[in-house]
Coordinates of C-alpha atoms in Angstrom, one line a residue:
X6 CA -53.8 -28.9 47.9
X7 CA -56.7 -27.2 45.9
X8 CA -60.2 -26.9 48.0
X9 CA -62.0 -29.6 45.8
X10 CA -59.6 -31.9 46.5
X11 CA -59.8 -31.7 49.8
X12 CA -63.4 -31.7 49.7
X13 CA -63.2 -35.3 47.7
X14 CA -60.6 -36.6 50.5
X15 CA -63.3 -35.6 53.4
X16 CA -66.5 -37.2 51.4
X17 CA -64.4 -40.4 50.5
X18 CA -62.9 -41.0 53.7
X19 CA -59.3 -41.5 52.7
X20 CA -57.7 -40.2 55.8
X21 CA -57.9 -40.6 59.2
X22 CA -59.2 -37.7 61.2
X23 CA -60.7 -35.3 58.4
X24 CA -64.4 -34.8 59.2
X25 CA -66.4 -33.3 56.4
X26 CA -67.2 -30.2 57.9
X27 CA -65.9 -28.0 54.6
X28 CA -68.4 -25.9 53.2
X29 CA -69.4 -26.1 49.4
X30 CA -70.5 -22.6 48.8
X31 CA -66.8 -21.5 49.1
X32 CA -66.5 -19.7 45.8
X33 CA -63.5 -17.2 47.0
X34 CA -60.2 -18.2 44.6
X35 CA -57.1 -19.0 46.1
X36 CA -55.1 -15.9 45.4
X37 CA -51.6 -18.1 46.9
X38 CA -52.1 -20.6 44.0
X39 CA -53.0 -17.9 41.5
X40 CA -49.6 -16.5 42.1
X41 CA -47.9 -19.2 42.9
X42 CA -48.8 -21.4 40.0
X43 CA -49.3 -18.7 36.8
X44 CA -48.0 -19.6 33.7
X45 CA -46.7 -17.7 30.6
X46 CA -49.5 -16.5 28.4
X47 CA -49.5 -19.0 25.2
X48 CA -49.3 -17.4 21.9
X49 CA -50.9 -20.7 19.6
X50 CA -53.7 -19.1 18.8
X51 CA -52.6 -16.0 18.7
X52 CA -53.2 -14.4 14.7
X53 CA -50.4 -12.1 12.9
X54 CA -51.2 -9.8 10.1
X55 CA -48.2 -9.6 7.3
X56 CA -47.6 -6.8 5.3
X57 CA -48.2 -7.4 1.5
X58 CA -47.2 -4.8 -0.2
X59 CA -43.0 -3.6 -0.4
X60 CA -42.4 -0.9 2.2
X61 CA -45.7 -0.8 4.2
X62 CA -44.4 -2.3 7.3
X63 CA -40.5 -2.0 8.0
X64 CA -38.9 -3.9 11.3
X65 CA -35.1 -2.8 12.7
X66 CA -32.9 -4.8 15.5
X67 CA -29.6 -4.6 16.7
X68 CA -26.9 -7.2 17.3
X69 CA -23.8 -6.7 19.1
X70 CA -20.8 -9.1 18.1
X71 CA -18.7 -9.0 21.0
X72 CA -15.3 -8.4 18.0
X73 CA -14.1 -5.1 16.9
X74 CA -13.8 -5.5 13.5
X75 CA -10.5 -3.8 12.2
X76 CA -12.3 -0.4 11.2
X77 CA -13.1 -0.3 14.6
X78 CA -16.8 -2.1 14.2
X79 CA -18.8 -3.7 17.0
X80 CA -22.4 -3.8 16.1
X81 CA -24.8 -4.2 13.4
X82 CA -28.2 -2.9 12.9
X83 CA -30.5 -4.8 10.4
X84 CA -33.8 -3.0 8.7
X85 CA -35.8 -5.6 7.0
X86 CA -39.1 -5.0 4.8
X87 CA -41.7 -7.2 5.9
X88 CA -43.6 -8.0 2.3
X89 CA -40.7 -8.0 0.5
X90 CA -37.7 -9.6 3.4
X91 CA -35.5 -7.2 1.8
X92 CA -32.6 -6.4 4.3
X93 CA -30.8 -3.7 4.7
X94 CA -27.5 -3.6 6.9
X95 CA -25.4 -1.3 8.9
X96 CA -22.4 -2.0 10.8
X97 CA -22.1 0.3 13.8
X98 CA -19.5 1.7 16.5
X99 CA -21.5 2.0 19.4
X100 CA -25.4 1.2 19.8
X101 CA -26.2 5.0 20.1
X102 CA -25.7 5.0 16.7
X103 CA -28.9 3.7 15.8
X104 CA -31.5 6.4 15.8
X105 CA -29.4 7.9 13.3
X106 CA -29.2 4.9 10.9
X107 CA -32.6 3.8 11.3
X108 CA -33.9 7.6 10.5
X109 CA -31.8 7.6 7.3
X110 CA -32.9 4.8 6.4
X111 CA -36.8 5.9 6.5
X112 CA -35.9 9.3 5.2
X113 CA -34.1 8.3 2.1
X114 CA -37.0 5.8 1.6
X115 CA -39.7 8.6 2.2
X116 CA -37.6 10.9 -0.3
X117 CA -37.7 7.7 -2.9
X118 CA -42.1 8.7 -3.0
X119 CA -42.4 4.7 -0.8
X120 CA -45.4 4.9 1.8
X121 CA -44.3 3.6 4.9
X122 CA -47.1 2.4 7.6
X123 CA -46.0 0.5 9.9
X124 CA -42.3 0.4 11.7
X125 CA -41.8 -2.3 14.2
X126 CA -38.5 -2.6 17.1
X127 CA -38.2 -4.0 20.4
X128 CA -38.2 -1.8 23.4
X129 CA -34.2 -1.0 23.5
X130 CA -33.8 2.5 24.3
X131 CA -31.3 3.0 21.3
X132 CA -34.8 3.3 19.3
X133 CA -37.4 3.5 21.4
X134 CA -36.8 7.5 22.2
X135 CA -38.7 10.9 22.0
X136 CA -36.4 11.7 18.3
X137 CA -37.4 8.1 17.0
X138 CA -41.3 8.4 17.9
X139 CA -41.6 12.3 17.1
X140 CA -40.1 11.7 13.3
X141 CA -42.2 8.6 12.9
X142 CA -45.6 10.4 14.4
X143 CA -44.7 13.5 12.1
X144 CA -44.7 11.5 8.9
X145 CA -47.7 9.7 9.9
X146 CA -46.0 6.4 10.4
X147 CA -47.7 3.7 13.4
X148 CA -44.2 2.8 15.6
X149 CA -45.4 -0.1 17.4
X150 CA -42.6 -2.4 19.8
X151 CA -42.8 -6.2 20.8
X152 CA -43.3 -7.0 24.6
X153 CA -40.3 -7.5 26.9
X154 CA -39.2 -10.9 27.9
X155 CA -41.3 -12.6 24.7
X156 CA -38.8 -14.0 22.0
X157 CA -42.6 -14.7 20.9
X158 CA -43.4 -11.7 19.5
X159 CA -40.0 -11.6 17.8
X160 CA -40.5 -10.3 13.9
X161 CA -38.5 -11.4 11.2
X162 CA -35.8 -9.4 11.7
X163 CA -35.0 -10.7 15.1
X164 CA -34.5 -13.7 13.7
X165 CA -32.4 -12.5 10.9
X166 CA -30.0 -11.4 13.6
X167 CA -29.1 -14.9 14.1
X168 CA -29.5 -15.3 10.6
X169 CA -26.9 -13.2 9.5
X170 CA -24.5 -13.5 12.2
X171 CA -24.0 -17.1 11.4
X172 CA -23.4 -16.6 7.8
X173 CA -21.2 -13.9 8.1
X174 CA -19.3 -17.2 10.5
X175 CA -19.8 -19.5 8.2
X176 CA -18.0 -17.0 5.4
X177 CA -15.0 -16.6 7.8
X178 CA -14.7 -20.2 8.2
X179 CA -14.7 -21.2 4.5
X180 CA -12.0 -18.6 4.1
X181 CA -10.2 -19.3 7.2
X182 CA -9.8 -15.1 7.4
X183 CA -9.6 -13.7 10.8
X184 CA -12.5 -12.3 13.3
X185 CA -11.7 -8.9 12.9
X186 CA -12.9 -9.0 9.1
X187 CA -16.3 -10.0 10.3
X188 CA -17.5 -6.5 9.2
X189 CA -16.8 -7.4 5.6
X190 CA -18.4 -10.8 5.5
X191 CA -21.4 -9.5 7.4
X192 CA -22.1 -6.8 4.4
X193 CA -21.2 -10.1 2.3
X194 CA -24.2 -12.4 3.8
X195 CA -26.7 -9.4 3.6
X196 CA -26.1 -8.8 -0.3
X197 CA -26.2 -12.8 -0.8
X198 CA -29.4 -13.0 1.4
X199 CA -31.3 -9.9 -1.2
X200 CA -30.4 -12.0 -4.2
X201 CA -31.2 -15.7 -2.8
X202 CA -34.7 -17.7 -3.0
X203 CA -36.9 -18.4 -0.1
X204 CA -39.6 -20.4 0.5
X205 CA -41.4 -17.8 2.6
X206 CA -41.8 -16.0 -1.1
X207 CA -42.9 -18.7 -3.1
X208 CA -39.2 -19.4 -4.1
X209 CA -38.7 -16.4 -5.4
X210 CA -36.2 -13.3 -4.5
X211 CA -36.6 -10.3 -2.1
X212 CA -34.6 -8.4 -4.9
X213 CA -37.3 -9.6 -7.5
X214 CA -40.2 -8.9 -5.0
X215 CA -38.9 -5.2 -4.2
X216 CA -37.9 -3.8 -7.8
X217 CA -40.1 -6.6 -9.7
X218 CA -36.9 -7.9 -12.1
X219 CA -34.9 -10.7 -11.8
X220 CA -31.4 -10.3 -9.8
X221 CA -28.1 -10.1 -12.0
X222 CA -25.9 -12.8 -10.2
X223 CA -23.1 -13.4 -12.8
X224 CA -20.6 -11.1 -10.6
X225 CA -20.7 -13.0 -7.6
X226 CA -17.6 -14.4 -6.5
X227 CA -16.5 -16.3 -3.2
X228 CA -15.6 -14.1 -0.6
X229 CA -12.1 -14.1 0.6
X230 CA -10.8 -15.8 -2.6
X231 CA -7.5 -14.2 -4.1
X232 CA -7.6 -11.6 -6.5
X233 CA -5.1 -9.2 -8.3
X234 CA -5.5 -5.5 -8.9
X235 CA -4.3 -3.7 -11.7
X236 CA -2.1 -0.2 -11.1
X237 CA -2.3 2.3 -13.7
X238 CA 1.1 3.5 -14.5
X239 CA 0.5 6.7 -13.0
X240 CA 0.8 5.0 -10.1
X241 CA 4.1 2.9 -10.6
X242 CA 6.7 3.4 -9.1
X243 CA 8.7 2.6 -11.6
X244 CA 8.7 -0.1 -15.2
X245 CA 9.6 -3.2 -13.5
X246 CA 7.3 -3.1 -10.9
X247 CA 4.5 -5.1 -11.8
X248 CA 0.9 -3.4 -12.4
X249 CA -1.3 -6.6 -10.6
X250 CA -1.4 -6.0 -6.8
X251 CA -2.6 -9.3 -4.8
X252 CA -5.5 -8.5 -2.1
X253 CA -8.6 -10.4 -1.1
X254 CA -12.2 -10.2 -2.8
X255 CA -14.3 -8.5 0.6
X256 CA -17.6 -8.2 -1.8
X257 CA -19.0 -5.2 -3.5
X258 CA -18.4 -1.3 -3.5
X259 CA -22.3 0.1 -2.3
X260 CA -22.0 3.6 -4.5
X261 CA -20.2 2.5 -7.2
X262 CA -19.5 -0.5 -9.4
X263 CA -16.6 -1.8 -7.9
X264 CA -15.1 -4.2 -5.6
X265 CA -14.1 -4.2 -2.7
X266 CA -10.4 -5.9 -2.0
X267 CA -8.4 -6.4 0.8
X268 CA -4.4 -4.9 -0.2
X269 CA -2.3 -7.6 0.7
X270 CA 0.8 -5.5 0.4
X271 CA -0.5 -2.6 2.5
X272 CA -3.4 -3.7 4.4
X273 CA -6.2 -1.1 3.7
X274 CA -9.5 -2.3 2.4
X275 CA -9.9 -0.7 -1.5
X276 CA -12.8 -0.5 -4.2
X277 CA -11.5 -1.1 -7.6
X278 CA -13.3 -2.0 -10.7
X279 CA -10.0 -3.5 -12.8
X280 CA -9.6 -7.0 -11.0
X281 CA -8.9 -10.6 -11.8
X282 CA -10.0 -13.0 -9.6
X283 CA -9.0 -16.6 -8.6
X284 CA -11.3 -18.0 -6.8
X285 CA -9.8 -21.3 -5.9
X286 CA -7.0 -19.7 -4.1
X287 CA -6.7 -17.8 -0.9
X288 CA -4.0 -16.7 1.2
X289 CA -2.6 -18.2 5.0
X290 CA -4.7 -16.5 7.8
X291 CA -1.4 -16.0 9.5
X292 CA -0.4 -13.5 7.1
X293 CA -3.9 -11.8 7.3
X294 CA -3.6 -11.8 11.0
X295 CA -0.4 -10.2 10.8
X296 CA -1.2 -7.6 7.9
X297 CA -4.0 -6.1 10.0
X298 CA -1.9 -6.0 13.2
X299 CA 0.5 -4.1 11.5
X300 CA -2.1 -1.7 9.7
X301 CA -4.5 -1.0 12.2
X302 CA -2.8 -2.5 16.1
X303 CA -1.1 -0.3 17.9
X304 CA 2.3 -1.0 19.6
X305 CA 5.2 -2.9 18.2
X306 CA 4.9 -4.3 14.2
X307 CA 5.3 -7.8 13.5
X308 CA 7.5 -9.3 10.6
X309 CA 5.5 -10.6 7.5
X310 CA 7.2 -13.4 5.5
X311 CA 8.9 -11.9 2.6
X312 CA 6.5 -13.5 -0.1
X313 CA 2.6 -14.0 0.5
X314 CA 1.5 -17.3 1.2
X315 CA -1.4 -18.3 -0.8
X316 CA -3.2 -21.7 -0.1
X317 CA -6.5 -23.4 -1.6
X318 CA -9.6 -22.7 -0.6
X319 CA -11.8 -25.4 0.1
X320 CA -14.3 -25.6 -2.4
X321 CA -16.0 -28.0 -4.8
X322 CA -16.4 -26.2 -7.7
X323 CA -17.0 -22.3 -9.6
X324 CA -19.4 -21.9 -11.4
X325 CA -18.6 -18.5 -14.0
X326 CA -17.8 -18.8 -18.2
X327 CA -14.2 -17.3 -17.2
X328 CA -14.2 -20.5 -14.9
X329 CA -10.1 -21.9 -15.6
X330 CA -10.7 -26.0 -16.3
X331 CA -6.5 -26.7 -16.1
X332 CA -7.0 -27.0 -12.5
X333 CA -7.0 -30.7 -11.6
X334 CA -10.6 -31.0 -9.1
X335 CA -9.5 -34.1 -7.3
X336 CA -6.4 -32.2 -5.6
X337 CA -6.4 -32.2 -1.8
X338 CA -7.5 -29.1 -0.6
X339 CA -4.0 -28.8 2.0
X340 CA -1.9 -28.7 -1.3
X341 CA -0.3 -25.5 -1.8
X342 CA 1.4 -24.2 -5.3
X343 CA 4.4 -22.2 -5.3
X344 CA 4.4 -19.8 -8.4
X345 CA 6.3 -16.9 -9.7
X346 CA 5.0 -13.7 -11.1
X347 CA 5.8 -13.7 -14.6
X348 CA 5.6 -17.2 -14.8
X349 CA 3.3 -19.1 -17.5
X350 CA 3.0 -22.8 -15.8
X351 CA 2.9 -23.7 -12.6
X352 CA 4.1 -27.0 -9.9
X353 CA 2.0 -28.0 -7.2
X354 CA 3.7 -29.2 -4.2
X355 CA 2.2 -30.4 -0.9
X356 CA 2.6 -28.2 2.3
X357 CA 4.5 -25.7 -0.3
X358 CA 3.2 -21.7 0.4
X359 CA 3.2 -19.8 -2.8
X360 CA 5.6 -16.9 -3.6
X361 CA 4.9 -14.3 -5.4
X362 CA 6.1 -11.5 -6.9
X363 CA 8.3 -9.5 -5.0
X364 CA 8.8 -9.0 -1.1
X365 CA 6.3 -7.4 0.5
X366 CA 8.4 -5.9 3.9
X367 CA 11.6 -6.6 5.0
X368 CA 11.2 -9.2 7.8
X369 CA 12.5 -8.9 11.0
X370 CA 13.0 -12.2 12.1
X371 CA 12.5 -16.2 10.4
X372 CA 9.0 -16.1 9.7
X373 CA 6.6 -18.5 11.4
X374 CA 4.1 -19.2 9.0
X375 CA 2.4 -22.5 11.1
X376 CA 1.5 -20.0 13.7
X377 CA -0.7 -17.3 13.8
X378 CA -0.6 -13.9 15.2
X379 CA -2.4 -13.3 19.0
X380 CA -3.7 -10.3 17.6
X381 CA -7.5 -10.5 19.2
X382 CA -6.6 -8.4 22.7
X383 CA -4.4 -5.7 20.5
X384 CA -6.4 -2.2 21.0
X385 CA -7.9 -0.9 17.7
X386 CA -8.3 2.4 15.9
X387 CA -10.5 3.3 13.7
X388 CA -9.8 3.3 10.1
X389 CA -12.2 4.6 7.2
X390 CA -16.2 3.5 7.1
X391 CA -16.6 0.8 5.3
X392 CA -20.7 1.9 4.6
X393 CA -23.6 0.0 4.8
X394 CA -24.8 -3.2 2.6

């Protein structure tokens, strides 16, 4: 018990056998209960500063996913622009990798003529280093860190961490596509995130805040929808093969303007500018599973159907001029249309995959199409970079 409790006890006479011999110019603290009983320091009335013009304060975290993606992907580092909450995104091999990011990113900013004050990171080593602090002291930049242990001082960006990670799920979901194309949907969520509205800007857009002009959104398309690729003749093998390749819509090229699609004949992610899209369709995540085990696993391939299965997505509605009305909207999402290639209408049958066009591999066995491919403790090499968003 504390000393003026006890000295209450004594002068009140609740006890038996206390006598009220304790002395009341005892002003020495109790160092046990200082120790014993501290608390976490409370950050209510604690006061931020925010940046408030673009560029003058810029904030960088990491997030490892636990998933190599099928490039051979683990992490993601995430550079966000405190006035603006632009974002900028990098998916990484290993954490080491981040000095390197982070430093082009401030370079190529720096070589744009922004003024950079402030850059802010938590005390992981991957930043926090003698190259990191000697560059940003150089250029006459203030590197300041949050505390340890104080998901307090958190900035935006550690938030967007979360952020971002659970779109980039929620975009897997909706498509039903594998884990290992987490990479894809992550540089996905970031380009939706520049071009969206939030409240902590009035409503308006961190793409209208940074370069002061409205965002062009009339090429977005849903991600993992079905698209079809057109092959110069260059390229043909011959006159009766046809010149639209099926992949999957992945989002958008960064250096060029293209897209980026998913081959579903050979498995390797493309950019291409000549595509038509359907985005009402998709295909089984069985096949996908299997393509990239094939493309990028190591060890023994497994047999692909001999046609592509392509199934609805589950979505209420698209929203572009090009958008096809024969589709009936009160279909059930589970019903499947079979097609051919060169045909003009089409049947919709329940539980019925689509074919189309012509085989893709020779199978080695029946294919099982109701179950997917245990693909997730395959070893992984690395394929081409897939770039930043």
């Amino acid at each position: 018990m504390n000393f003026p409790a006890l000295k209450q006890m004594a002068r009140q006479q609740v006890t038996v056998g206390m006598n009220n011999t304790l002395h009341d110019d005892l002003d020495t603290p109790c160092w046990s209960c200082r120790a014993a009983k501290m608390t976490r320091m409370s950050y209510k009335k604690m006061k931020t500063r925010r940046a408030i013009k673009p560029y003058q304060k810029l904030m960088s975290d990491m997030c490892y996913m636990g998933i190599v993606t099928y490039d051979g992907y683990s992490h993601f580092q995430l550079v966000q622009d405190e006035a603006s909450r632009y974002l900028w995104g990098f998916l990484m091999r290993r954490k080491e990798e981040a000095s390197d990011v982070v430093l082009a990113q401030v370079k190529w900013l720096l070589a744009q003529g922004h003024k950079i004050e402030v850059f802010n990171s938590d005390q992981g080593r991957e930043l926090l280093n003698i190259k990191m602090t000697a560059y940003l002291t150089a250029h006459g930049i203030e590197y300041t860190w949050t505390n340890g242990y104080s998901p307090e001082e958190n900035g935006l960006v550690g938030r967007m961490n979360g952020i971002a990670a659970a779109q980039a799920r929620c975009i897997l979901t909706t498509a039903n596509m594998p884990n290992l194309l987490w990479g894809e949907a992550f540089n996905f969520a970031v380009e939706v995130r520049n071009i969206s509205a939030t409240k902590a800007l009035d409503g308006e857009t961190p793409y209208f805040v940074r370069f002061g002009e409205c965002p062009d959104v009339s090429k977005l398309r849903i991600w993992g929808c079905l698209v079809f690729v057109f092959t110069p003749k260059k390229l043909r093998k011959n006159k009766l093969e046809n010149p639209g390749k099926a992949g999957l819509f992945m989002g958008f090229a960064k250096h060029s303007e293209s897209f980026r699609v998913l081959s579903l004949v050979t498995g390797n992610a493309q950019e291409v500018r000549a595509v038509d899209f359907h985005e009402e369709w998709t295909v089984v995540r069985s096949y996908v599973d299997r393509l990239l085990a094939n493309r990028y696993g190591k060890g023994r391939a497994r047999s692909l159907p001999t046609v592509i299965p392509f199934v609805r997505l589950p979505v209420t509605g698209v929203c572009h001029d090009s958008d096809d009305s024969s589709l009936a909207s009160d279909e059930h999402p589970s019903k499947r249309r079979r097609c051919d290639c060169d045909a003009t209408t089409f049947q919709t049958e329940v539980g019925t995959p689509v074919y189309t066009g012509e085989p893709v591999v020779a199978p080695l066995r029946d294919p099982e199409l109701t179950r997917p491919a245990a693909v997730g403790d395959q070893p992984w090499r690395c394929a081409k970079a897939t770039g930043c968003a």
